[in-house]
PDB file of C-alpha atoms in Angstrom:
ATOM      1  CA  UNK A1034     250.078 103.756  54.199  1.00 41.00           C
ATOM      2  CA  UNK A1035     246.253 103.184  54.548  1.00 39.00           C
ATOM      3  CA  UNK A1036     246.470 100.600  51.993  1.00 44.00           C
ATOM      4  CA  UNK A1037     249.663  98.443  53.492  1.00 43.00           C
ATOM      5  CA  UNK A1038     247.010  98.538  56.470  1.00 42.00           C
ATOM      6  CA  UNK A1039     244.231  97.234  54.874  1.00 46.00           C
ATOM      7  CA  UNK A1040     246.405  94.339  53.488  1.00 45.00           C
ATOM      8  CA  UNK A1041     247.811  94.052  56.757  1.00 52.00           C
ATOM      9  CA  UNK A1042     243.998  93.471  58.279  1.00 53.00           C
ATOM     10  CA  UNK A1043     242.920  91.406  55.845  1.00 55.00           C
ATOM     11  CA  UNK A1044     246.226  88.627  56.060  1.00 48.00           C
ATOM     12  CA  UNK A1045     245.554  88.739  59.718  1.00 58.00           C
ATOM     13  CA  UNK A1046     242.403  87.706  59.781  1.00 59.00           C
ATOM     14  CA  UNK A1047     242.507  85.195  56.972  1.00 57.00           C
ATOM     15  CA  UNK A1048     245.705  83.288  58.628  1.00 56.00           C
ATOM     16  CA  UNK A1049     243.957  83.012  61.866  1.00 57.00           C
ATOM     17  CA  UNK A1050     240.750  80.959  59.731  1.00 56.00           C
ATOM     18  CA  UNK A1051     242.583  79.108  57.390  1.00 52.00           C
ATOM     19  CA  UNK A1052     245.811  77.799  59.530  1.00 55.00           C
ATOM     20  CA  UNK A1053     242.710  76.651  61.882  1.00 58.00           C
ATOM     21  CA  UNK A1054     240.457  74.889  59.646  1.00 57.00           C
ATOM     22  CA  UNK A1055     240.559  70.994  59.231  1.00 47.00           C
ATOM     23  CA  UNK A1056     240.431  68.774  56.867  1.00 41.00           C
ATOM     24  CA  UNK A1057     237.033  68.663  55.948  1.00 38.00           C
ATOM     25  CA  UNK A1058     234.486  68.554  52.640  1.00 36.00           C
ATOM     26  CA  UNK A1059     235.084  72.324  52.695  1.00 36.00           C
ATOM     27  CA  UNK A1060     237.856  72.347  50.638  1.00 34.00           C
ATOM     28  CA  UNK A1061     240.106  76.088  49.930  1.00 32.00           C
ATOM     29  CA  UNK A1062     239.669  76.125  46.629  1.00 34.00           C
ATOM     30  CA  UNK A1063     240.724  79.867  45.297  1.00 38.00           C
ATOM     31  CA  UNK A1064     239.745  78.586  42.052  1.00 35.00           C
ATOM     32  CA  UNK A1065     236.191  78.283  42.814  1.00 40.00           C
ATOM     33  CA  UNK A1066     235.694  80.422  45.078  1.00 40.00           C
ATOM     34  CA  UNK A1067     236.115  82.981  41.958  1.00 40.00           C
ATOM     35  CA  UNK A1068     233.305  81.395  40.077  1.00 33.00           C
ATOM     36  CA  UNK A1069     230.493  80.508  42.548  1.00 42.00           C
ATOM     37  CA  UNK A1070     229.996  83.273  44.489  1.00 47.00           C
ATOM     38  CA  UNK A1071     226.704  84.510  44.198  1.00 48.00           C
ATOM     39  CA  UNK A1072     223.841  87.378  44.968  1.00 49.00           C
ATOM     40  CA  UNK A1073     221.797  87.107  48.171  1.00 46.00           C
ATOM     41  CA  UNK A1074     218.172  85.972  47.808  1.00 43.00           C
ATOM     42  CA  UNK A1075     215.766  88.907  47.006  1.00 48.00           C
ATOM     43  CA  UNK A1076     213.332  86.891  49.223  1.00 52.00           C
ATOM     44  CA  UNK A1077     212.668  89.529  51.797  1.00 60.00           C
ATOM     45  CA  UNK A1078     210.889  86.841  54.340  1.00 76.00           C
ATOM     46  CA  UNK A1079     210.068  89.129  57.659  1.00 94.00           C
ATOM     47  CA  UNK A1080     212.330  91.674  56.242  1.00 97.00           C
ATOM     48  CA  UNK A1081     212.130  95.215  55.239  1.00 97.00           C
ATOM     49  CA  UNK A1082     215.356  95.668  52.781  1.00 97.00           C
ATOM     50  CA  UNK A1083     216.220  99.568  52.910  1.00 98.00           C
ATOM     51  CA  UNK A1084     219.286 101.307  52.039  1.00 98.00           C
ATOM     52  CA  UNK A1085     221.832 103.555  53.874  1.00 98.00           C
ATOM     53  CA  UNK A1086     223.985 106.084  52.277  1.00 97.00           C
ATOM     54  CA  UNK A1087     227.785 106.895  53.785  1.00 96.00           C
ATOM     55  CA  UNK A1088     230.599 108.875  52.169  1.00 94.00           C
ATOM     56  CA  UNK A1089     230.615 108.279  48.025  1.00 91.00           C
ATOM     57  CA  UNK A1090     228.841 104.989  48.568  1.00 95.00           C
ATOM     58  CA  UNK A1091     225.615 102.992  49.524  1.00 97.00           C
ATOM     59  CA  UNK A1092     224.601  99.710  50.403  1.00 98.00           C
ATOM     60  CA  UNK A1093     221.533  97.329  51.421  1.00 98.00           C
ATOM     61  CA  UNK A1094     220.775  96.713  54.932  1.00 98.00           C
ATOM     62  CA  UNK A1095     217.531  94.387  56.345  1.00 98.00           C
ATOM     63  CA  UNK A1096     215.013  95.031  58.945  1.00 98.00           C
ATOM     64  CA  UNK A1097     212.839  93.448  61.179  1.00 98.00           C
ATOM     65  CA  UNK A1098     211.429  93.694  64.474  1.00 97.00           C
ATOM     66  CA  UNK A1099     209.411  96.870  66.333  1.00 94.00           C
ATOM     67  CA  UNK A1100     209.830 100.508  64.946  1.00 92.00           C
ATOM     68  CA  UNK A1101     210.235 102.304  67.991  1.00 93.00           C
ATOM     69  CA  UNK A1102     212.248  99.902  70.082  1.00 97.00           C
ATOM     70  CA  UNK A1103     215.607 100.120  70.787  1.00 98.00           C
ATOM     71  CA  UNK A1104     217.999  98.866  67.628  1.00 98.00           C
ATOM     72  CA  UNK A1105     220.807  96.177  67.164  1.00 98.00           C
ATOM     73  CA  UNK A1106     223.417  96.366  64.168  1.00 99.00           C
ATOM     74  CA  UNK A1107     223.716  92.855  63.458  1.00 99.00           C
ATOM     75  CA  UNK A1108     226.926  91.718  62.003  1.00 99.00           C
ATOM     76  CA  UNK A1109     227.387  88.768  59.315  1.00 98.00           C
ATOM     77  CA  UNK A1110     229.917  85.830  59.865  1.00 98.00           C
ATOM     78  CA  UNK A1111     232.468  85.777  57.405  1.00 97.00           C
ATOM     79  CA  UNK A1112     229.842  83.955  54.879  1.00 97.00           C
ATOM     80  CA  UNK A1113     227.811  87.687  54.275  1.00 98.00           C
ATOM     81  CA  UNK A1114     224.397  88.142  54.556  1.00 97.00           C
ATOM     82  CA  UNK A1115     222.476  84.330  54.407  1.00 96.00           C
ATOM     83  CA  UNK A1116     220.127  82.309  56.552  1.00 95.00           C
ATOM     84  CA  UNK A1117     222.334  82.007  59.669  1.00 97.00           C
ATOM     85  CA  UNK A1118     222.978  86.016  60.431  1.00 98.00           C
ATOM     86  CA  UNK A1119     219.024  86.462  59.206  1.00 97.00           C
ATOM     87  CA  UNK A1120     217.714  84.019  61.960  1.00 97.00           C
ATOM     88  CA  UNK A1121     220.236  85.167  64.517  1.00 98.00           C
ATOM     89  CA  UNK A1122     218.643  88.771  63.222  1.00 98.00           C
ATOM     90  CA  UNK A1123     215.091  87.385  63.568  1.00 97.00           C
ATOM     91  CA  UNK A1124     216.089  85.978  67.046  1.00 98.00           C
ATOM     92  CA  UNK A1125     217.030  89.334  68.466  1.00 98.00           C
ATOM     93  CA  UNK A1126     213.878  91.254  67.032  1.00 98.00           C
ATOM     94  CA  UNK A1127     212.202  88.714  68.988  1.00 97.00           C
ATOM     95  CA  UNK A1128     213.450  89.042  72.368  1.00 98.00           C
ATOM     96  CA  UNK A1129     211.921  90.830  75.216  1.00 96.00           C
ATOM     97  CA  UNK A1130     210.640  93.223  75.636  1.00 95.00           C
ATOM     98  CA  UNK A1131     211.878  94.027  71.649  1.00 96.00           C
ATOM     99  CA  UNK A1132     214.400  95.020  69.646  1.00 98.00           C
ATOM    100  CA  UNK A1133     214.565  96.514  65.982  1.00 98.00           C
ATOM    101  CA  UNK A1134     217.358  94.395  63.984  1.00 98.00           C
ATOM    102  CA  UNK A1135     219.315  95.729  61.436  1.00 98.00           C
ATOM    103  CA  UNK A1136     222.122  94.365  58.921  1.00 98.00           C
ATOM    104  CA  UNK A1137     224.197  95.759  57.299  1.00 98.00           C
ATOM    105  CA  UNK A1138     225.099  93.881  53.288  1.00 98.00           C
ATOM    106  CA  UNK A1139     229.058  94.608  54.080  1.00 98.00           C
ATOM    107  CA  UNK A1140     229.770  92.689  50.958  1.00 98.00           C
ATOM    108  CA  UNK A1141     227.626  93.938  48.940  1.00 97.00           C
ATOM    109  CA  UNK A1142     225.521  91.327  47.647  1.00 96.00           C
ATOM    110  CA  UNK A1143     227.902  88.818  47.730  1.00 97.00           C
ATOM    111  CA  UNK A1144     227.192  85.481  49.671  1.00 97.00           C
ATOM    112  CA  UNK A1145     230.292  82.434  50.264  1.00 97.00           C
ATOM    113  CA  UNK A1146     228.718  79.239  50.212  1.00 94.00           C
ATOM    114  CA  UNK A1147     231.557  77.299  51.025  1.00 94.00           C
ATOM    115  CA  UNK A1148     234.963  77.748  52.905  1.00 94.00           C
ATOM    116  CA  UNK A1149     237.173  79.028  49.687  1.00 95.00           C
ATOM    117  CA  UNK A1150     234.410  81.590  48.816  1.00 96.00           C
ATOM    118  CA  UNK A1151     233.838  83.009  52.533  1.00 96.00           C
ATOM    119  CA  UNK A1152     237.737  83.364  52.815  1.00 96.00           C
ATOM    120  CA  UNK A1153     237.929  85.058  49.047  1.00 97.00           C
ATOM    121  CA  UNK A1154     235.335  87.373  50.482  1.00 97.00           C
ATOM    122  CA  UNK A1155     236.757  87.871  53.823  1.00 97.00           C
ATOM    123  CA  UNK A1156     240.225  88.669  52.273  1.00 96.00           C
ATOM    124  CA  UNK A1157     239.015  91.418  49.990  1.00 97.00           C
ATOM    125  CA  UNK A1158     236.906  92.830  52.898  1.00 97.00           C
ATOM    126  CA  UNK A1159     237.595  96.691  53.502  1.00 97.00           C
ATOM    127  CA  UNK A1160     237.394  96.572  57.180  1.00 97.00           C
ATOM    128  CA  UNK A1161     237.669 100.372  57.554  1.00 97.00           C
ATOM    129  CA  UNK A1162     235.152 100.690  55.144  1.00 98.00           C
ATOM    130  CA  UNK A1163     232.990  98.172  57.428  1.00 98.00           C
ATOM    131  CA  UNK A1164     233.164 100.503  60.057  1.00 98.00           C
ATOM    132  CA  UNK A1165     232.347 102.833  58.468  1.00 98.00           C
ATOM    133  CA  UNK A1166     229.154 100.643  57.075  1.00 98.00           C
ATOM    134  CA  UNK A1167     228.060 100.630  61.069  1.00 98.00           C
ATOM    135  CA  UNK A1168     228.390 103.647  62.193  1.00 98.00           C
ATOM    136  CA  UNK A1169     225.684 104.831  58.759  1.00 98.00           C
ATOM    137  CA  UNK A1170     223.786 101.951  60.118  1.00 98.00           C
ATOM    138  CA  UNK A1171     224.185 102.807  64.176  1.00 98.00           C
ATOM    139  CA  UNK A1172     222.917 106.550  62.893  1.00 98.00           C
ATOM    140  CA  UNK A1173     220.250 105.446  60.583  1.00 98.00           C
ATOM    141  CA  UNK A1174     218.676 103.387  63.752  1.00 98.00           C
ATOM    142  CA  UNK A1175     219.097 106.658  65.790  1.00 98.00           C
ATOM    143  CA  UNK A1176     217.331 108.514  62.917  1.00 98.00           C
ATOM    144  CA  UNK A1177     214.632 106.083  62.450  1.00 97.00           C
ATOM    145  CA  UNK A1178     213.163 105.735  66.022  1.00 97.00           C
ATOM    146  CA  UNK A1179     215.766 104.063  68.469  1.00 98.00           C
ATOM    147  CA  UNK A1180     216.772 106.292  70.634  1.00 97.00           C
ATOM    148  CA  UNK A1181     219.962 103.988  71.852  1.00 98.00           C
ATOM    149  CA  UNK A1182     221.622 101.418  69.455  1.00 98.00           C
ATOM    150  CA  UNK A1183     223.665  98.368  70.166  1.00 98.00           C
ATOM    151  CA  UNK A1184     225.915  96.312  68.030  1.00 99.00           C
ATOM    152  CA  UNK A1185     226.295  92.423  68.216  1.00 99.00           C
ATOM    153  CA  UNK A1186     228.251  90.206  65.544  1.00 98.00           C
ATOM    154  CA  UNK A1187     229.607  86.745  64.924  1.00 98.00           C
ATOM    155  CA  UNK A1188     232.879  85.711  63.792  1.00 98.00           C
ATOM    156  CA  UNK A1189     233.951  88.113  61.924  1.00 98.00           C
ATOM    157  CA  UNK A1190     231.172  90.370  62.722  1.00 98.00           C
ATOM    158  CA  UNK A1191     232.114  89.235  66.242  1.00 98.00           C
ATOM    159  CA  UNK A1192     235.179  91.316  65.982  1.00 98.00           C
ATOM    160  CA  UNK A1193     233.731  94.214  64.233  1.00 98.00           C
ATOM    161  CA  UNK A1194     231.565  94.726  67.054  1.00 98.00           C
ATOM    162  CA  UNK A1195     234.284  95.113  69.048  1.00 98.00           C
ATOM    163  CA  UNK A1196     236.278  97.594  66.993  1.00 98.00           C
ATOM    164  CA  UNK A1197     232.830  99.306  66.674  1.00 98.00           C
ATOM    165  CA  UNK A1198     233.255  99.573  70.393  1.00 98.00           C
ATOM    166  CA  UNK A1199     236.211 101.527  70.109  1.00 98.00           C
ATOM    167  CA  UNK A1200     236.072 103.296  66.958  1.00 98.00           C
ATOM    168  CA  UNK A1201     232.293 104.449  66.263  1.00 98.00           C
ATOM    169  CA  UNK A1202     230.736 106.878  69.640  1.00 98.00           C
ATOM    170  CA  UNK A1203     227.648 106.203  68.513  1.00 98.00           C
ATOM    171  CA  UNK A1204     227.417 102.508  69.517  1.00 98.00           C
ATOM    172  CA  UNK A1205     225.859 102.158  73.304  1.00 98.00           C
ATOM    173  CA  UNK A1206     226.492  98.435  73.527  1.00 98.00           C
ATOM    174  CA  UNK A1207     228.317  95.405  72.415  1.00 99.00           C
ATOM    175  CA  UNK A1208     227.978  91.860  72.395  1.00 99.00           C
ATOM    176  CA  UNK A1209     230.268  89.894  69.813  1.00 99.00           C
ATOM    177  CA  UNK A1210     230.512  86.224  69.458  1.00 98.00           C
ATOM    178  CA  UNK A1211     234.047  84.571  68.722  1.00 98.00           C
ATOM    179  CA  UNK A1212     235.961  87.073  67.311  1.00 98.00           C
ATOM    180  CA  UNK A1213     238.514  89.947  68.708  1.00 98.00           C
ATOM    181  CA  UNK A1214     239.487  92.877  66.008  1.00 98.00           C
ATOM    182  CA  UNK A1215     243.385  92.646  65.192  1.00 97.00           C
ATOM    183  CA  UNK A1216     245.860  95.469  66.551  1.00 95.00           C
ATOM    184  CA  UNK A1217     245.903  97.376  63.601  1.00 96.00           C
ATOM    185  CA  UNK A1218     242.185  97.960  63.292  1.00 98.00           C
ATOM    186  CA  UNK A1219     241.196  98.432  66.962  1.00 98.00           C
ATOM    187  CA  UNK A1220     242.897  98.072  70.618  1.00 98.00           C
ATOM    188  CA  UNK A1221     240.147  95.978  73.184  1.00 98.00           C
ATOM    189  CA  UNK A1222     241.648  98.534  75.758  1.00 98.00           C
ATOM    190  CA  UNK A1223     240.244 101.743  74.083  1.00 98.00           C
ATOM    191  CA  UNK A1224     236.561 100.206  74.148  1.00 98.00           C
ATOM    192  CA  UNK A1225     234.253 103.404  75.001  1.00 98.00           C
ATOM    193  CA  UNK A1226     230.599 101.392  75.031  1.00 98.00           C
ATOM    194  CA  UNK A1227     230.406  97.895  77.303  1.00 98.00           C
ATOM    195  CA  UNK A1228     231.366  94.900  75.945  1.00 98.00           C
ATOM    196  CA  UNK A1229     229.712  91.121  76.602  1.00 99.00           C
ATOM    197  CA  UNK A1230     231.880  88.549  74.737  1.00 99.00           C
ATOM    198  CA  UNK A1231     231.377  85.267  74.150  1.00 98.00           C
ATOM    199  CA  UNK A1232     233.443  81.886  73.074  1.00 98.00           C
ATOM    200  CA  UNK A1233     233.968  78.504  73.024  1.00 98.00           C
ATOM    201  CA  UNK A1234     236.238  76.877  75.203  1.00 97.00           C
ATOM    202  CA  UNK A1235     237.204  74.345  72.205  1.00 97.00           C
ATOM    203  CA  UNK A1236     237.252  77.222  69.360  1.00 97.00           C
ATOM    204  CA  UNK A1237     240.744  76.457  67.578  1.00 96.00           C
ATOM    205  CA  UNK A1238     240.722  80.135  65.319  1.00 96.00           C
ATOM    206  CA  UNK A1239     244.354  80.667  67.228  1.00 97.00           C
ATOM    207  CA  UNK A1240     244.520  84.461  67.709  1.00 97.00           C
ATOM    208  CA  UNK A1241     241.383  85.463  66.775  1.00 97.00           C
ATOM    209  CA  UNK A1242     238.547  83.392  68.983  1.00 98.00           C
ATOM    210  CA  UNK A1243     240.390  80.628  70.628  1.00 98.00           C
ATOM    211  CA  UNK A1244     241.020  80.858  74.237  1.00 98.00           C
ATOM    212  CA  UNK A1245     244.219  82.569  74.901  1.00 98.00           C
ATOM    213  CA  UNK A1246     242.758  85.274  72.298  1.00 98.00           C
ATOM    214  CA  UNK A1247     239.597  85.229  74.776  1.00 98.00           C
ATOM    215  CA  UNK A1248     241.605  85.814  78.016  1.00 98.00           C
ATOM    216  CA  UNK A1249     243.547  88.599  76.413  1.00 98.00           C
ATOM    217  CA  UNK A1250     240.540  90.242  75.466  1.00 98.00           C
ATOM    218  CA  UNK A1251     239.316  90.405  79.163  1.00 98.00           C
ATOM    219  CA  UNK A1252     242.196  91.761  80.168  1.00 98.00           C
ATOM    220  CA  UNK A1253     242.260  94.678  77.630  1.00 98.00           C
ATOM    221  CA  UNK A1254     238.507  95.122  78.371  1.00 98.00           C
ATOM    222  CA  UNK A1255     239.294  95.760  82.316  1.00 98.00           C
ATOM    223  CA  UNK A1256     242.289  97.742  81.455  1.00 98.00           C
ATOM    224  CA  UNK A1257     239.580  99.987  78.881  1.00 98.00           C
ATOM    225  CA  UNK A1258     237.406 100.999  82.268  1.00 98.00           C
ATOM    226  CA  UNK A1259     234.080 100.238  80.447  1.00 98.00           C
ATOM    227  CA  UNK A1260     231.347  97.327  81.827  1.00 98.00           C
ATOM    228  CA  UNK A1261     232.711  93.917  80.181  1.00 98.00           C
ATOM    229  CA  UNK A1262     231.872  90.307  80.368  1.00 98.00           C
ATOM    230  CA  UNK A1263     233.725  87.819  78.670  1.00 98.00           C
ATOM    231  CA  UNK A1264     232.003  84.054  79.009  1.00 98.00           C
ATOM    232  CA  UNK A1265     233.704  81.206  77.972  1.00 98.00           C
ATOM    233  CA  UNK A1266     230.965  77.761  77.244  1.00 98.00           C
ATOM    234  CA  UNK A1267     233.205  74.477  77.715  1.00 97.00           C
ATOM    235  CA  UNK A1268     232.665  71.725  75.555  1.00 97.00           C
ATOM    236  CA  UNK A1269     231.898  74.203  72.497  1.00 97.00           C
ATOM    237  CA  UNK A1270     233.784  75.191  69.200  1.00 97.00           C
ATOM    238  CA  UNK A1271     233.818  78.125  66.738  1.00 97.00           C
ATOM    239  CA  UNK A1272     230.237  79.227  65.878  1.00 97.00           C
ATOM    240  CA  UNK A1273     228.224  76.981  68.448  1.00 98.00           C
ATOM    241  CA  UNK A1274     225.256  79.655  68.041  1.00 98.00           C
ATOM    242  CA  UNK A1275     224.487  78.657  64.913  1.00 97.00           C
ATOM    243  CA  UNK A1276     221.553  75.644  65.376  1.00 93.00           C
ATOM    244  CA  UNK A1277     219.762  75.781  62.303  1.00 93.00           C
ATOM    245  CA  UNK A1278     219.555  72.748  60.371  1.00 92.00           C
ATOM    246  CA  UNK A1279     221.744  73.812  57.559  1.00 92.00           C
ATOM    247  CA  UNK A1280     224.281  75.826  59.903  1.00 94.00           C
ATOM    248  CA  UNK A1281     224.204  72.832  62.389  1.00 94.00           C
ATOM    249  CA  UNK A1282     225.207  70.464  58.748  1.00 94.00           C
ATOM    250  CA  UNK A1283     227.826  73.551  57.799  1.00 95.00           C
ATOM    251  CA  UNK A1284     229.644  73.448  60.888  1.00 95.00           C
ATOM    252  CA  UNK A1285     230.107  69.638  61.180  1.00 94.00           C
ATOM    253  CA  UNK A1286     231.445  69.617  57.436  1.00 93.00           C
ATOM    254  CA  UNK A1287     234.156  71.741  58.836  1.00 93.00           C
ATOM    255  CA  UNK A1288     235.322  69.834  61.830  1.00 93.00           C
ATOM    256  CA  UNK A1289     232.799  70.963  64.149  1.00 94.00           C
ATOM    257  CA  UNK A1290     230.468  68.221  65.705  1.00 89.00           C
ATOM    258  CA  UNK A1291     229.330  70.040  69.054  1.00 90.00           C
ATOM    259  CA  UNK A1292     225.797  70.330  69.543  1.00 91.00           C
ATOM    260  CA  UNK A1293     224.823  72.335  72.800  1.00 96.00           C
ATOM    261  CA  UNK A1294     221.587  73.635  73.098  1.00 96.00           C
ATOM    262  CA  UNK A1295     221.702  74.816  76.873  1.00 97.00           C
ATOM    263  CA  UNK A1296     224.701  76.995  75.980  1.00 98.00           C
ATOM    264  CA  UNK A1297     222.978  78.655  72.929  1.00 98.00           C
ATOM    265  CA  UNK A1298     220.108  78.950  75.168  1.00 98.00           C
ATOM    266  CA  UNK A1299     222.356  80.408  78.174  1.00 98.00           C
ATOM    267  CA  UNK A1300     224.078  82.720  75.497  1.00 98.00           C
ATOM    268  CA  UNK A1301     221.203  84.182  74.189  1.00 98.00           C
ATOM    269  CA  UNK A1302     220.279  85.168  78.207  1.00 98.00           C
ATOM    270  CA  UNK A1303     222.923  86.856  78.709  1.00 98.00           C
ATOM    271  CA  UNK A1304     222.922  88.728  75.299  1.00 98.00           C
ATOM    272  CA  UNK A1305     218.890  89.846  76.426  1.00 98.00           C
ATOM    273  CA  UNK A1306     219.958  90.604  80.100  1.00 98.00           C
ATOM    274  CA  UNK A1307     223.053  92.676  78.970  1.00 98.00           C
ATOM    275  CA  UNK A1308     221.141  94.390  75.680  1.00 98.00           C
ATOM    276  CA  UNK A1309     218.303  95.453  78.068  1.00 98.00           C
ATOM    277  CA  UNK A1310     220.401  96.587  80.954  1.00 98.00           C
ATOM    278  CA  UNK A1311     222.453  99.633  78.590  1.00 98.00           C
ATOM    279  CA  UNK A1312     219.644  99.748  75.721  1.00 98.00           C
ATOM    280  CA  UNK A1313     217.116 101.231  78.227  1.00 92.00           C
ATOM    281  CA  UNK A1314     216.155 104.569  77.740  1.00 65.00           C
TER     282      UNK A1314
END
């Protein structure tokens, strides 16, 4: 039974990606995307790489930002842990008046660097397992000197953070980026910490971050009882936080051409304003 639902979760979320996906220089290739998948970077830049034990197993999780201030789980897009989830990490630890930033390696090591590998990865994701991954890393913040802990993703960490909402009672807070948890691994409408979403009004993931998935997830949220927002930014696609150079270069290789700085900027306000407002002590 458990396993028909894992297979169930992982389908799910890998039609909604590739039936979305254009035509683009990131080509699904499932034979490559068995060959050149590789290790994340030891380079620990402002990090502090720990690791967190849970159940019969253990995995790496990075740090940065004040000891004693309250703590975000931060939550990789479906690519795993590289330079796009570390700056958004980086970002957060940064924000006033400080956070401590934490992520959690869900796949182990294991980094896509193209569409065919991210969806390999994806697919063979254990998404109970994830949650289980942050709730060890919710308590581990809680242990280590925040005395509330938050959870924010994108993508598919997006929709983690949600089901973390639902399924983990040690989360205080949620904001997730473009991406709502399938049926089977969490109902919107059970949500026990508040939940600030966020997508873009062109996002074309149908079911999992497009707009009709968007307005369904507002009106689970206000069915659940808990504080919600849900913002929609017109004018922008799937993943319009990430503006590094390389992310802004990844996204347009995929279809994505939208460049919107004032949204990113207005995002990231409302992600400080609602963080601060339930991560106070």
């Amino acid at each position: 039974m458990l396993a028909a639902v894992a297979v169930n979760l992982r389908s799910a979320a890998s039609r909604a990606f590739s039936k979305s996906l254009p035509n683009s220089t990131f080509s699904l290739s499932p034979l490559r995307s068995r060959f050149s998948i590789r290790a994340m970077a030891d380079s620990a830049g402002p990090f502090k790489k720990v690791q967190i034990q849970r159940d019969d197993t253990a995995f790496d999780a990075y740090i940065v930002g004040k000891e004693d201030a309250p703590g975000i789980v931060v939550l990789q897009e479906w690519w795993g842990v590289d330079f796009e989830i570390k700056n958004h990490a980086v970002k957060i630890s940064e924000l006033a008046p400080g956070f401590k930033a934490l992520i959690p390696d869900l796949y182990r090591g294991k980094v896509g660097l193209d569409v065919a590998e991210a969806q390999h990865l994806m697919d063979g994701l254990d998404w109970q397992g994830a949650v289980k991954d942050i709730q060890a890393s919710v308590n581990w913040l809680k242990a280590n000197g925040s005395k509330k802990v938050g959870v924010t993703g994108f993508c598919m960490g997006g929709a983690l953070s949600i089901a973390s909402s639902v399924l983990v009672p040690e989360v205080d807070a949620v904001v997730a980026f473009y991406g709502v948890p399938s049926s089977e691994l969490a109902d919107p409408a059970q949500a026990k910490a508040p939940i600030q979403a966020h997508f873009g009004e062109l996002d074309s993931f149908v079911g999992f971050s497009d707009v009709t998935a968007a307005k369904s997830l507002g009106e689970k949220l206000k069915a659940s009882g808990v504080p919600y927002e849900v913002h929609l930014y017109p004018g922008n696609a799937h993943a319009f936080m990430n503006r590094s150079e390389d992310g802004v270069k990844r996204r347009k290789g995929m279809g994505m051409p939208d460049e919107d700085e004032a949204a990113v900027q207005l995002a990231w306000s409302r992600f400080q304003s609602w963080m601060t407002r339930h991560l106070s002590a």
